Amino acid sequence: MFELVELKTGRIIERYDYDFDEFIKTKYGGFFSLIIDDVFTSGDVRPEFAWRRSKTTELVNIP
């Protein structure tokens, strides 16, 4: 499971029940930043948002 977060506030924008490693291999295109094992890779277009492995295993409604 992985999520898109706003780095400035820590607010979760989206969360997906999809394997994070598979997402990185097949879907990630560099538009947003990426955080893997506390290593930050800046995104090309929207670096203020980052994909990261989710800290929870539950999907919730995110406003």
CSV table of C-alpha atoms in Angstrom, one decimal:
chain,number,residue,atom,x,y,z
A,1,MET,CA,0.0,0.0,0.0
A,2,PHE,CA,1.3,3.5,-0.8
A,3,GLU,CA,0.2,7.1,-0.4
A,4,LEU,CA,0.7,10.5,-1.9
A,5,VAL,CA,1.5,13.2,0.8
A,6,GLU,CA,1.9,16.9,0.8
A,7,LEU,CA,5.4,17.4,2.2
A,8,LYS,CA,4.8,20.8,3.9
A,9,THR,CA,1.8,19.6,5.9
A,10,GLY,CA,2.1,15.8,6.0
A,11,ARG,CA,-1.5,15.6,4.8
A,12,ILE,CA,-2.3,12.4,2.9
A,13,ILE,CA,-3.8,13.2,-0.5
A,14,GLU,CA,-4.4,9.7,-1.8
A,15,ARG,CA,-3.9,6.2,-0.7
A,16,TYR,CA,-3.8,3.0,-2.8
A,17,ASP,CA,-4.0,-0.6,-2.0
A,18,TYR,CA,-1.4,-1.6,-4.5
A,19,ASP,CA,2.1,-3.1,-4.0
A,20,PHE,CA,4.5,-0.2,-3.6
A,21,ASP,CA,7.5,-2.0,-5.1
A,22,GLU,CA,5.4,-3.0,-8.2
A,23,PHE,CA,4.2,0.6,-8.4
A,24,ILE,CA,7.8,1.9,-8.5
A,25,LYS,CA,8.8,-0.7,-11.2
A,26,THR,CA,5.8,-0.2,-13.5
A,27,LYS,CA,3.9,3.0,-12.9
A,28,TYR,CA,6.1,5.7,-11.3
A,29,GLY,CA,7.1,8.4,-13.8
A,30,GLY,CA,8.8,11.1,-11.7
A,31,PHE,CA,6.0,13.6,-11.8
A,32,PHE,CA,5.8,13.7,-7.9
A,33,SER,CA,8.7,13.2,-5.5
A,34,LEU,CA,9.4,9.7,-4.1
A,35,ILE,CA,10.4,8.6,-0.6
A,36,ILE,CA,11.9,5.1,-0.2
A,37,ASP,CA,13.6,4.0,3.0
A,38,ASP,CA,14.0,7.7,4.2
A,39,VAL,CA,15.7,8.6,0.9
A,40,PHE,CA,14.1,11.5,-0.9
A,41,THR,CA,14.1,11.8,-4.7
A,42,SER,CA,12.7,15.1,-5.9
A,43,GLY,CA,9.9,15.0,-8.5
A,44,ASP,CA,10.2,16.7,-11.9
A,45,VAL,CA,6.9,18.7,-11.9
A,46,ARG,CA,5.4,18.7,-8.4
A,47,PRO,CA,8.2,18.1,-5.9
A,48,GLU,CA,6.1,19.4,-3.0
A,49,PHE,CA,4.1,16.1,-3.1
A,50,ALA,CA,5.7,12.7,-2.6
A,51,TRP,CA,4.8,9.0,-3.0
A,52,ARG,CA,5.8,6.9,0.0
A,53,ARG,CA,5.0,3.5,1.4
A,54,SER,CA,1.9,3.7,3.6
A,55,LYS,CA,2.3,3.5,7.4
A,56,THR,CA,-1.1,1.8,7.7
A,57,THR,CA,-2.7,-1.2,6.0
A,58,GLU,CA,-6.2,0.3,6.0
A,59,LEU,CA,-7.8,2.2,3.2
A,60,VAL,CA,-9.7,5.2,4.6
A,61,ASN,CA,-11.8,8.0,3.1
A,62,ILE,CA,-9.4,10.9,2.7
A,63,PRO,CA,-11.0,14.4,2.4
